Short mmCIF file of C-alpha atoms and ligand atoms in Angstrom, two decimals:
data_model
loop_
_atom_site.label_atom_id
_atom_site.label_comp_id
_atom_site.label_asym_id
_atom_site.label_seq_id
_atom_site.Cartn_x
_atom_site.Cartn_y
_atom_site.Cartn_z
CA MET A 1038 184.42 242.85 111.23
CA ARG A 1039 183.32 239.66 110.34
CA ILE A 1040 179.57 240.20 108.83
CA PRO A 1041 177.23 237.82 111.26
CA THR A 1042 175.32 235.09 109.24
CA ILE A 1043 172.30 233.74 110.47
CA LYS A 1044 173.75 230.73 112.07
CA THR A 1045 176.24 232.86 114.04
CA MET A 1046 173.51 235.65 114.98
CA GLY A 1047 171.69 232.67 116.18
CA THR A 1048 174.25 231.49 118.39
CA TRP A 1049 174.92 235.00 119.53
CA LEU A 1050 170.98 235.39 120.37
CA ALA A 1051 171.20 231.81 122.04
CA SER A 1052 174.20 232.70 124.41
CA LEU A 1053 172.19 235.97 125.10
CA ALA A 1054 169.05 234.14 126.15
CA VAL A 1055 170.94 231.98 128.39
CA VAL A 1056 172.81 235.24 130.08
CA LEU A 1057 169.65 236.63 130.59
CA ALA A 1058 167.94 233.70 132.03
CA VAL A 1059 171.04 233.10 134.23
CA GLY A 1060 170.47 236.81 135.29
CA VAL A 1061 166.80 236.40 135.68
CA SER A 1062 167.09 233.23 137.97
CA SER A 1063 169.78 234.56 140.33
CA LEU A 1064 167.47 237.18 141.32
CA ALA A 1065 164.77 234.59 141.49
CA ILE A 1066 163.35 233.68 144.82
CA ALA A 1067 163.12 229.86 144.02
CA ASP A 1068 159.94 228.74 145.85
CA GLY A 1069 161.05 226.45 148.54
CA GLY A 1070 165.09 227.20 147.73
CA ALA A 1071 167.00 228.60 149.45
CA LYS A 1072 166.53 232.85 149.92
CA SER A 1073 169.64 235.33 150.06
CA ALA A 1074 169.37 237.74 153.11
CA LYS A 1075 168.17 240.49 150.61
CA GLU A 1076 165.51 238.38 149.38
CA LYS A 1077 164.39 237.74 153.04
CA ALA A 1078 164.88 241.37 153.88
CA MET A 1079 162.50 242.14 151.02
CA LEU A 1080 159.80 239.38 151.68
CA GLU A 1081 159.95 240.37 155.32
CA GLY A 1082 156.63 241.42 156.46
CA VAL A 1083 154.69 240.31 153.41
CA LYS A 1084 151.18 239.59 154.40
CA GLY A 1085 149.62 236.10 153.62
CA ASP A 1086 151.18 232.70 152.38
CA LYS A 1087 150.91 233.67 148.49
CA CYS A 1088 150.53 236.49 145.80
CA VAL A 1089 147.33 237.13 143.77
CA MET A 1090 149.19 234.87 140.88
CA PRO A 1091 152.17 232.50 140.89
CA THR A 1092 155.24 234.20 141.85
CA GLU A 1093 156.76 233.39 138.33
CA ASP A 1094 153.81 234.71 136.58
CA MET A 1095 154.18 237.82 138.33
CA ARG A 1096 157.67 238.19 138.41
CA ARG A 1097 157.43 238.38 134.51
CA ASN A 1098 153.78 240.00 134.35
CA HIS A 1099 152.81 242.11 137.06
CA MET A 1100 153.35 245.12 135.02
CA LYS A 1101 150.91 243.86 132.60
CA TYR A 1102 148.51 243.12 134.99
CA LEU A 1103 148.89 246.20 136.72
CA LYS A 1104 148.38 248.32 133.16
CA HIS A 1105 145.62 246.92 132.29
CA HIS A 1106 143.57 247.08 135.70
CA ARG A 1107 144.71 250.44 135.90
CA ASP A 1108 143.17 251.27 132.42
CA GLU A 1109 139.89 249.64 133.43
CA THR A 1110 139.70 251.34 137.01
CA MET A 1111 140.60 254.81 135.61
CA HIS A 1112 138.12 254.75 132.58
CA GLN A 1113 135.82 252.43 133.61
CA GLY A 1114 135.65 253.10 137.47
CA ILE A 1115 136.21 248.99 137.65
CA ARG A 1116 137.62 248.58 141.17
CA THR A 1117 138.03 244.68 141.51
CA THR A 1118 141.36 244.17 143.92
CA GLN A 1119 143.35 241.50 142.21
CA PHE A 1120 145.51 243.30 140.47
CA SER A 1121 145.36 246.65 142.52
CA LEU A 1122 148.45 248.42 143.05
CA LYS A 1123 146.90 249.56 146.40
CA GLY A 1124 146.70 245.93 146.97
CA CYS A 1125 150.37 245.43 146.13
CA VAL A 1126 151.54 248.12 148.65
CA GLU A 1127 149.15 246.42 151.47
CA CYS A 1128 151.00 243.28 151.29
CA HIS A 1129 154.35 244.31 150.59
CA ALA A 1130 155.14 247.41 152.64
CA SER A 1131 157.99 246.84 154.86
CA PRO A 1132 157.35 246.63 158.52
CA LYS A 1133 160.77 248.70 158.59
CA ASN A 1134 159.44 251.96 157.22
CA ASN A 1135 155.93 250.95 156.36
CA SER A 1136 156.47 251.47 152.40
CA VAL A 1137 157.36 249.50 149.32
CA ILE A 1138 160.39 252.02 148.33
CA GLY A 1139 162.66 253.99 150.38
CA THR A 1140 165.59 251.52 150.31
CA ASN A 1141 166.95 248.60 148.27
CA ASP A 1142 165.51 246.39 150.90
CA ASN A 1143 162.02 247.43 150.17
CA PHE A 1144 160.08 245.08 147.90
CA CYS A 1145 159.28 247.21 144.87
CA GLN A 1146 162.33 249.47 144.96
CA GLY A 1147 164.46 246.48 145.70
CA CYS A 1148 163.79 244.25 142.57
CA HIS A 1149 163.30 247.31 140.42
CA ALA A 1150 167.17 248.67 141.32
CA TYR A 1151 168.54 245.12 140.63
CA ALA A 1152 166.68 245.05 137.56
CA ALA A 1153 167.74 248.53 136.66
CA VAL A 1154 164.04 249.35 135.77
CA LYS A 1155 162.61 252.76 136.36
CA LEU A 1156 160.04 252.65 138.92
CA ASP A 1157 157.21 255.55 138.16
CA CYS A 1158 154.11 254.59 139.86
CA PHE A 1159 155.34 256.33 143.09
CA GLU A 1160 155.61 259.43 141.87
CA CYS A 1161 151.80 259.55 142.07
CA HIS A 1162 150.33 256.80 144.21
CA SER A 1163 151.01 256.43 147.94
CA THR A 1164 153.97 254.05 148.73
CA LYS A 1165 152.18 253.00 151.91
CA PRO A 1166 148.86 251.25 152.94
CA LYS A 1167 145.75 253.16 153.70
CA ALA A 1168 145.30 251.89 156.88
CA ASN A 1169 148.43 253.48 158.35
CA ALA A 1170 148.66 256.17 156.26
CA ALA A 1171 149.07 259.39 158.42
CA PHE A 1172 147.53 261.92 156.02
CA HIS A 1173 143.94 261.61 157.18
CA PRO A 1174 143.34 262.07 160.70
CA ILE A 1175 139.66 260.96 160.59
CA ALA A 1176 140.08 258.06 158.07
CA GLY A 1177 139.13 254.88 159.34
CA GLN A 1178 140.89 251.74 159.11
CA ALA A 1179 140.94 250.19 155.75
CA PRO A 1180 138.64 247.46 155.49
CA GLY A 1181 141.26 244.36 154.90
CA LEU A 1182 142.16 244.72 151.40
CA ALA A 1183 144.61 242.00 151.51
CA ALA A 1184 142.18 239.85 152.26
CA ASP A 1185 139.90 241.16 149.97
CA MET A 1186 142.50 240.36 147.13
CA ARG A 1187 142.96 236.88 148.26
CA LYS A 1188 139.16 236.32 147.96
CA ASP A 1189 139.01 237.78 144.69
CA MET A 1190 141.64 235.71 143.11
CA ALA A 1191 140.05 232.71 144.56
CA ALA A 1192 136.67 233.56 142.90
CA ALA A 1193 138.06 234.61 139.52
CA PRO A 1194 142.01 234.00 138.76
CA GLN A 1195 141.55 232.31 135.38
CA THR A 1196 139.19 235.44 133.57
CA ASN A 1197 141.27 238.30 135.13
CA ALA A 1198 144.73 236.28 133.87
CA ALA A 1199 143.63 235.38 130.62
CA GLY A 1200 142.34 239.25 129.96
CA ALA A 1201 145.22 240.78 131.27
CA ALA A 1202 148.20 238.37 129.76
CA GLN A 1203 146.94 239.34 126.30
CA MET B 404 132.77 235.10 137.20
CA SER B 405 129.64 232.53 137.11
CA GLU B 406 126.33 233.74 138.46
CA GLN B 407 126.77 231.19 141.08
CA GLU B 408 130.23 232.16 141.83
CA LYS B 409 129.15 235.54 142.18
CA GLN B 410 126.57 234.65 144.90
CA THR B 411 129.05 232.58 146.83
CA THR B 412 131.38 235.60 146.84
CA ILE B 413 128.58 237.79 148.09
CA GLU B 414 127.87 235.49 150.97
CA ASN B 415 131.41 234.69 151.93
CA GLU B 416 132.57 237.92 151.72
CA GLY B 417 131.81 240.92 154.27
CA ARG B 418 133.45 243.47 152.05
CA ARG B 419 131.69 246.71 151.31
CA GLY B 420 131.35 246.65 147.53
CA PHE B 421 129.86 242.97 147.51
CA VAL B 422 127.44 243.62 150.15
CA ALA B 423 126.56 246.84 148.22
CA ALA B 424 125.89 244.44 145.43
CA GLY B 425 123.59 242.58 147.89
CA VAL B 426 121.69 245.80 148.72
CA ALA B 427 121.44 246.35 145.15
CA ALA B 428 119.88 243.10 144.27
CA ALA B 429 117.50 243.60 147.32
CA ALA B 430 116.86 247.19 146.37
CA GLY B 431 115.96 246.23 142.96
CA LEU B 432 112.81 244.46 143.39
CA ALA B 433 109.99 245.18 140.87
CA ILE B 434 107.57 247.26 142.33
CA ALA B 435 105.22 246.97 139.15
CA PRO B 436 105.57 245.16 135.80
CA GLY B 437 108.48 246.88 134.16
CA VAL B 438 109.48 249.37 136.89
CA THR B 439 112.08 248.72 139.22
CA LEU B 440 113.19 250.54 142.21
CA LEU B 441 117.10 250.67 141.97
CA ASP B 442 119.23 252.86 144.44
CA VAL B 443 122.01 253.13 142.27
CA ALA B 444 123.98 255.27 144.32
CA HIS B 445 124.72 252.53 146.54
CA ALA B 446 124.61 249.53 143.66
CA ARG B 447 127.47 249.08 141.28
CA PRO B 448 129.88 246.09 142.12
CA ALA B 449 133.38 246.53 142.08
CA ASP B 450 133.76 244.48 138.87
CA GLN B 451 130.85 246.56 137.09
CA PRO B 452 131.82 249.58 134.97
CA ALA B 453 130.37 253.03 135.63
CA SER B 454 127.15 253.24 133.20
CA SER B 455 126.02 256.44 131.47
CA LYS B 456 122.33 255.59 133.37
CA ASN B 457 123.62 257.65 135.97
CA ARG B 458 124.94 261.30 135.98
CA TRP B 459 126.68 262.12 138.77
CA GLY B 460 125.94 265.78 139.77
CA LEU B 461 125.93 268.24 142.63
CA LEU B 462 123.38 271.25 143.35
CA ILE B 463 124.69 274.03 145.11
CA ASP B 464 122.34 276.28 147.03
CA SER B 465 124.05 279.58 147.52
CA THR B 466 121.33 281.05 149.72
CA LYS B 467 122.58 278.65 152.56
CA CYS B 468 126.19 278.89 151.86
CA LYS B 469 127.81 281.25 154.40
CA THR B 470 130.35 283.88 153.53
CA GLY B 471 133.41 283.23 155.08
CA CYS B 472 132.68 279.20 155.75
CA ASN B 473 135.62 277.31 154.09
CA ASP B 474 134.51 273.77 155.52
CA CYS B 475 133.77 272.29 152.24
CA VAL B 476 137.28 273.44 150.79
CA ASN B 477 138.98 272.03 153.62
CA ALA B 478 137.16 268.74 153.46
CA CYS B 479 138.20 268.69 149.94
CA PHE B 480 141.92 269.23 150.97
CA THR B 481 141.78 266.56 153.63
CA GLU B 482 140.22 263.95 151.43
CA ASN B 483 142.26 264.03 148.50
CA ALA B 484 145.59 264.65 150.76
CA ILE B 485 146.09 267.99 149.30
CA LYS B 486 148.60 270.00 151.26
CA GLN B 487 147.38 273.82 151.96
CA GLY B 488 150.03 276.06 151.20
CA ASP B 489 149.94 279.69 150.49
CA LYS B 490 151.38 279.70 147.22
CA GLU B 491 149.81 280.97 144.13
CA THR B 492 150.11 277.81 142.26
CA ASP B 493 149.06 275.19 145.05
CA SER B 494 146.58 273.07 143.91
CA GLN B 495 143.04 274.03 144.15
CA TRP B 496 139.96 271.52 143.60
CA ILE B 497 137.18 273.79 145.23
CA ARG B 498 137.29 277.50 146.11
CA LYS B 499 134.76 280.13 147.57
CA VAL B 500 133.55 282.99 145.36
CA GLU B 501 131.71 285.77 146.72
CA LEU B 502 129.72 287.35 144.50
CA LYS B 503 128.03 291.27 144.64
CA ASP B 504 125.69 292.88 142.71
CA LEU B 505 127.63 296.18 142.46
CA ARG B 506 123.87 298.13 141.64
CA THR B 507 122.05 296.46 144.79
CA GLY B 508 124.72 295.36 146.64
CA HIS B 509 123.21 291.98 147.02
CA THR B 510 125.83 289.45 147.84
CA ALA B 511 126.10 285.71 147.39
CA SER B 512 128.88 283.24 148.28
CA LEU B 513 129.28 279.86 146.71
CA PRO B 514 131.83 277.14 146.34
CA MET B 515 133.20 276.46 142.85
CA MET B 516 134.78 273.49 141.26
CA CYS B 517 134.95 271.40 137.99
CA GLN B 518 131.35 271.65 136.52
CA HIS B 519 131.61 268.13 135.32
CA CYS B 520 130.25 269.62 131.78
CA ALA B 521 128.45 266.97 129.47
CA HIS B 522 130.29 268.79 126.64
CA PRO B 523 133.84 269.40 128.42
CA PRO B 524 136.10 271.92 126.67
CA CYS B 525 138.97 270.60 128.41
CA VAL B 526 138.41 267.08 126.62
CA ASP B 527 137.98 268.90 123.67
CA VAL B 528 141.12 270.52 123.61
CA CYS B 529 143.44 267.48 125.30
CA PRO B 530 145.98 266.48 122.55
CA THR B 531 146.67 263.05 124.26
CA GLY B 532 143.21 261.86 125.10
CA ALA B 533 144.27 262.32 128.95
CA SER B 534 141.13 264.37 129.53
CA PHE B 535 138.08 262.30 129.49
CA LYS B 536 134.51 261.94 130.61
CA ARG B 537 133.56 258.83 132.46
CA ALA B 538 130.26 257.10 131.20
CA ASP B 539 128.38 258.26 134.28
CA GLY B 540 129.34 261.95 133.59
CA ILE B 541 132.54 262.71 135.70
CA VAL B 542 135.34 264.38 134.00
CA LEU B 543 138.52 263.28 135.08
CA VAL B 544 142.39 263.48 133.97
CA ASP B 545 144.21 260.17 133.28
CA ARG B 546 147.60 260.91 134.71
CA HIS B 547 149.08 257.84 132.91
CA ILE B 548 148.42 259.76 129.63
CA CYS B 549 148.56 263.52 130.57
CA ILE B 550 151.75 265.27 129.27
CA GLY B 551 151.11 268.40 131.22
CA CYS B 552 150.69 270.71 128.06
CA ARG B 553 147.86 272.45 130.42
CA TYR B 554 145.82 273.17 127.44
CA CYS B 555 142.88 272.11 129.49
CA MET B 556 143.62 274.72 132.04
CA MET B 557 143.02 277.35 129.45
CA ALA B 558 140.04 276.08 127.95
CA CYS B 559 138.20 275.46 131.30
CA PRO B 560 135.89 278.32 131.75
CA TYR B 561 135.87 277.88 135.31
CA LYS B 562 139.29 277.86 136.00
CA ALA B 563 138.87 274.61 137.78
CA ARG B 564 142.24 272.75 136.91
CA SER B 565 145.52 273.06 138.58
CA PHE B 566 148.48 272.05 137.67
CA VAL B 567 151.00 270.01 140.32
CA HIS B 568 154.34 271.91 139.77
CA GLU B 569 156.25 270.15 142.87
CA GLU B 570 157.04 266.61 144.00
CA LEU B 571 154.13 265.31 146.02
CA HIS B 572 154.44 262.97 149.07
CA ASP B 573 151.82 261.35 151.54
CA GLN B 574 148.89 260.70 149.03
CA ASN B 575 146.08 259.13 149.51
CA PRO B 576 146.06 255.56 148.40
CA ASP B 577 142.64 256.17 146.70
CA VAL B 578 143.48 259.58 145.34
CA PRO B 579 147.09 259.28 143.18
CA ARG B 580 148.32 262.70 142.36
CA GLY B 581 151.90 263.79 141.45
CA MET B 582 154.20 266.39 139.70
CA GLY B 583 153.87 267.30 136.32
CA CYS B 584 149.99 266.64 135.57
CA VAL B 585 147.10 268.64 135.84
CA GLU B 586 144.24 267.81 138.37
CA ALA B 587 140.64 269.05 139.55
CA CYS B 588 137.97 268.19 141.28
CA THR B 589 137.13 264.34 140.52
CA LEU B 590 133.58 264.48 142.18
CA CYS B 591 135.02 262.21 144.58
CA VAL B 592 134.82 259.21 142.30
CA HIS B 593 136.73 257.20 144.86
CA LYS B 594 133.86 257.64 147.11
CA ILE B 595 131.38 257.38 144.56
CA ASP B 596 132.68 253.99 143.16
CA ARG B 597 132.70 252.58 146.81
CA GLY B 598 129.08 253.43 147.20
CA ASP B 599 129.45 256.43 149.37
CA GLY B 600 126.73 258.43 147.67
CA THR B 601 128.05 261.43 148.39
CA THR B 602 131.40 263.67 148.01
CA ALA B 603 133.71 265.10 151.02
CA CYS B 604 132.23 268.66 150.49
CA ALA B 605 128.70 267.79 150.37
CA GLN B 606 129.12 265.87 153.58
CA ALA B 607 131.13 268.64 154.92
CA CYS B 608 128.77 271.64 154.73
CA LYS B 609 126.99 272.05 157.80
CA GLU B 610 124.21 274.17 155.95
CA GLY B 611 123.49 271.78 153.60
CA ALA B 612 124.23 273.86 150.84
CA ILE B 613 125.57 271.27 148.50
CA LEU B 614 123.57 268.52 147.64
CA PHE B 615 124.92 265.44 145.52
CA GLY B 616 122.93 263.03 143.65
CA ASP B 617 122.20 261.03 140.21
CA LEU B 618 120.42 264.05 137.51
CA ASN B 619 119.61 260.72 135.45
CA ASP B 620 117.23 259.46 138.21
CA PRO B 621 113.85 261.36 138.51
CA GLU B 622 113.47 260.11 141.73
CA SER B 623 116.46 261.14 143.29
CA GLU B 624 116.74 264.09 145.92
CA ILE B 625 118.57 266.19 143.39
CA SER B 626 116.48 265.95 140.46
CA LYS B 627 113.66 266.67 142.56
CA ARG B 628 114.81 269.68 143.74
CA LEU B 629 115.99 270.78 140.21
CA ALA B 630 112.52 270.06 138.96
CA THR B 631 110.89 272.20 141.83
CA TYR B 632 113.02 275.23 141.97
CA ALA B 633 114.66 277.68 139.64
CA SER B 634 118.73 276.46 138.95
CA THR B 635 121.27 278.03 136.89
CA GLU B 636 124.23 276.81 135.07
CA VAL B 637 127.48 278.93 135.40
CA ARG B 638 128.25 280.51 132.03
CA ALA B 639 124.85 278.94 130.72
CA ASP B 640 125.46 280.61 127.21
CA LEU B 641 128.11 278.29 126.76
CA ARG B 642 125.88 275.55 126.58
CA LEU B 643 128.28 272.99 128.15
CA ASP B 644 125.34 271.19 130.22
CA THR B 645 127.20 271.20 133.69
CA GLY B 646 126.61 268.46 136.11
CA VAL B 647 127.05 271.05 138.94
CA ARG B 648 124.23 273.74 139.24
CA TYR B 649 123.81 276.66 141.29
CA GLN B 650 120.34 277.82 143.17
CA GLY B 651 119.99 281.45 144.05
CA ILE B 652 122.53 283.11 141.86
S1 SF4 C 1972 147.51 269.03 130.80
FE1 SF4 C 1972 147.29 266.85 130.52
S2 SF4 C 1972 144.90 266.41 130.23
FE2 SF4 C 1972 145.54 268.87 130.29
S3 SF4 C 1972 145.19 268.97 127.84
FE3 SF4 C 1972 147.47 268.72 128.46
S4 SF4 C 1972 147.53 266.46 128.22
FE4 SF4 C 1972 145.23 266.62 128.25
#
């Protein structure tokens, strides 16, 4: 086998990057572009017209935002809604099964199955929005978390993003 | 968020957290120079961290607690979406204990849960840092870090912690729980953070045997009661400085 030189390594890496980029963009739900049936199914029932950050950013960085927020919430009790997992579920639960997982048409599971990335969140976190959760007979309706999230992000999108992206 | 933006948010939003912030601003009026009256139980805005200015605790009056009553336990199950099974290994965040003085025959009934120690042994022994004490004195398990070794269960003098042995479904969105981690009473931290100012067990007790409050605030009802009446820490000999104290035992 030929020992790869720096140059051939470079070319190899470049082509790998191209392959990866193509892979990601084929999944990408291009804003304004044609959506596949699967993409439409995954986005069905999404509340509101935009996410808490631009779609491209969320696609790449949602895990960082969630992790940053999770540590702040868990250890310090900071409970802003912009990057709250509860908020993801609130907006993205499918109208079919009221959940973000269950089938590959569900928002979280669909993309994670495609990207072959294990999704651990929902081993502990509820997959259903609070308002419709049937476990708590006396619980009132959750006060519009989705609306809160959009207001939160209108109030402070930059500070949170800068903090979380590091 | 700048001060002005924050103000606008408060005005524009009907949400509880920010309304609470508004209330706090109103309640925080100075009553004398350097003295402010701050109703902290309802005060913390969502973007503010828990603070060591507060120390949340419970005062349990076992003279009011009724033998055979299980209301606080059931309320805990409901609030935290804990399925009540009949297995010995099922999670139990709060349980009823009956005490009997064998010499006099005097009996007492009381609920027992995580005592939210100031010096928690579970935190001492945890090898991963998953067991921790929040600034406001609430002892919690970070399930993202817990490896399920159960050292903390062995270390706890109150047997307050449970291990989740099986897969769970239908969790309360406010109370994530899952297989493979240790868990215990969170002092209804999700309720405290949203400003409810009480716990599910305290709310459920018809006898008023459970009082929730801020041990650091001398003006809180719990502090006043503690200052007036004798109370005990369970296993006071361990000097853990528990956040849960008992009367009448
Ligand atoms: S079971 Fe989890 S919380 Fe308890 S000591 Fe082990 S790692 Fe820490």
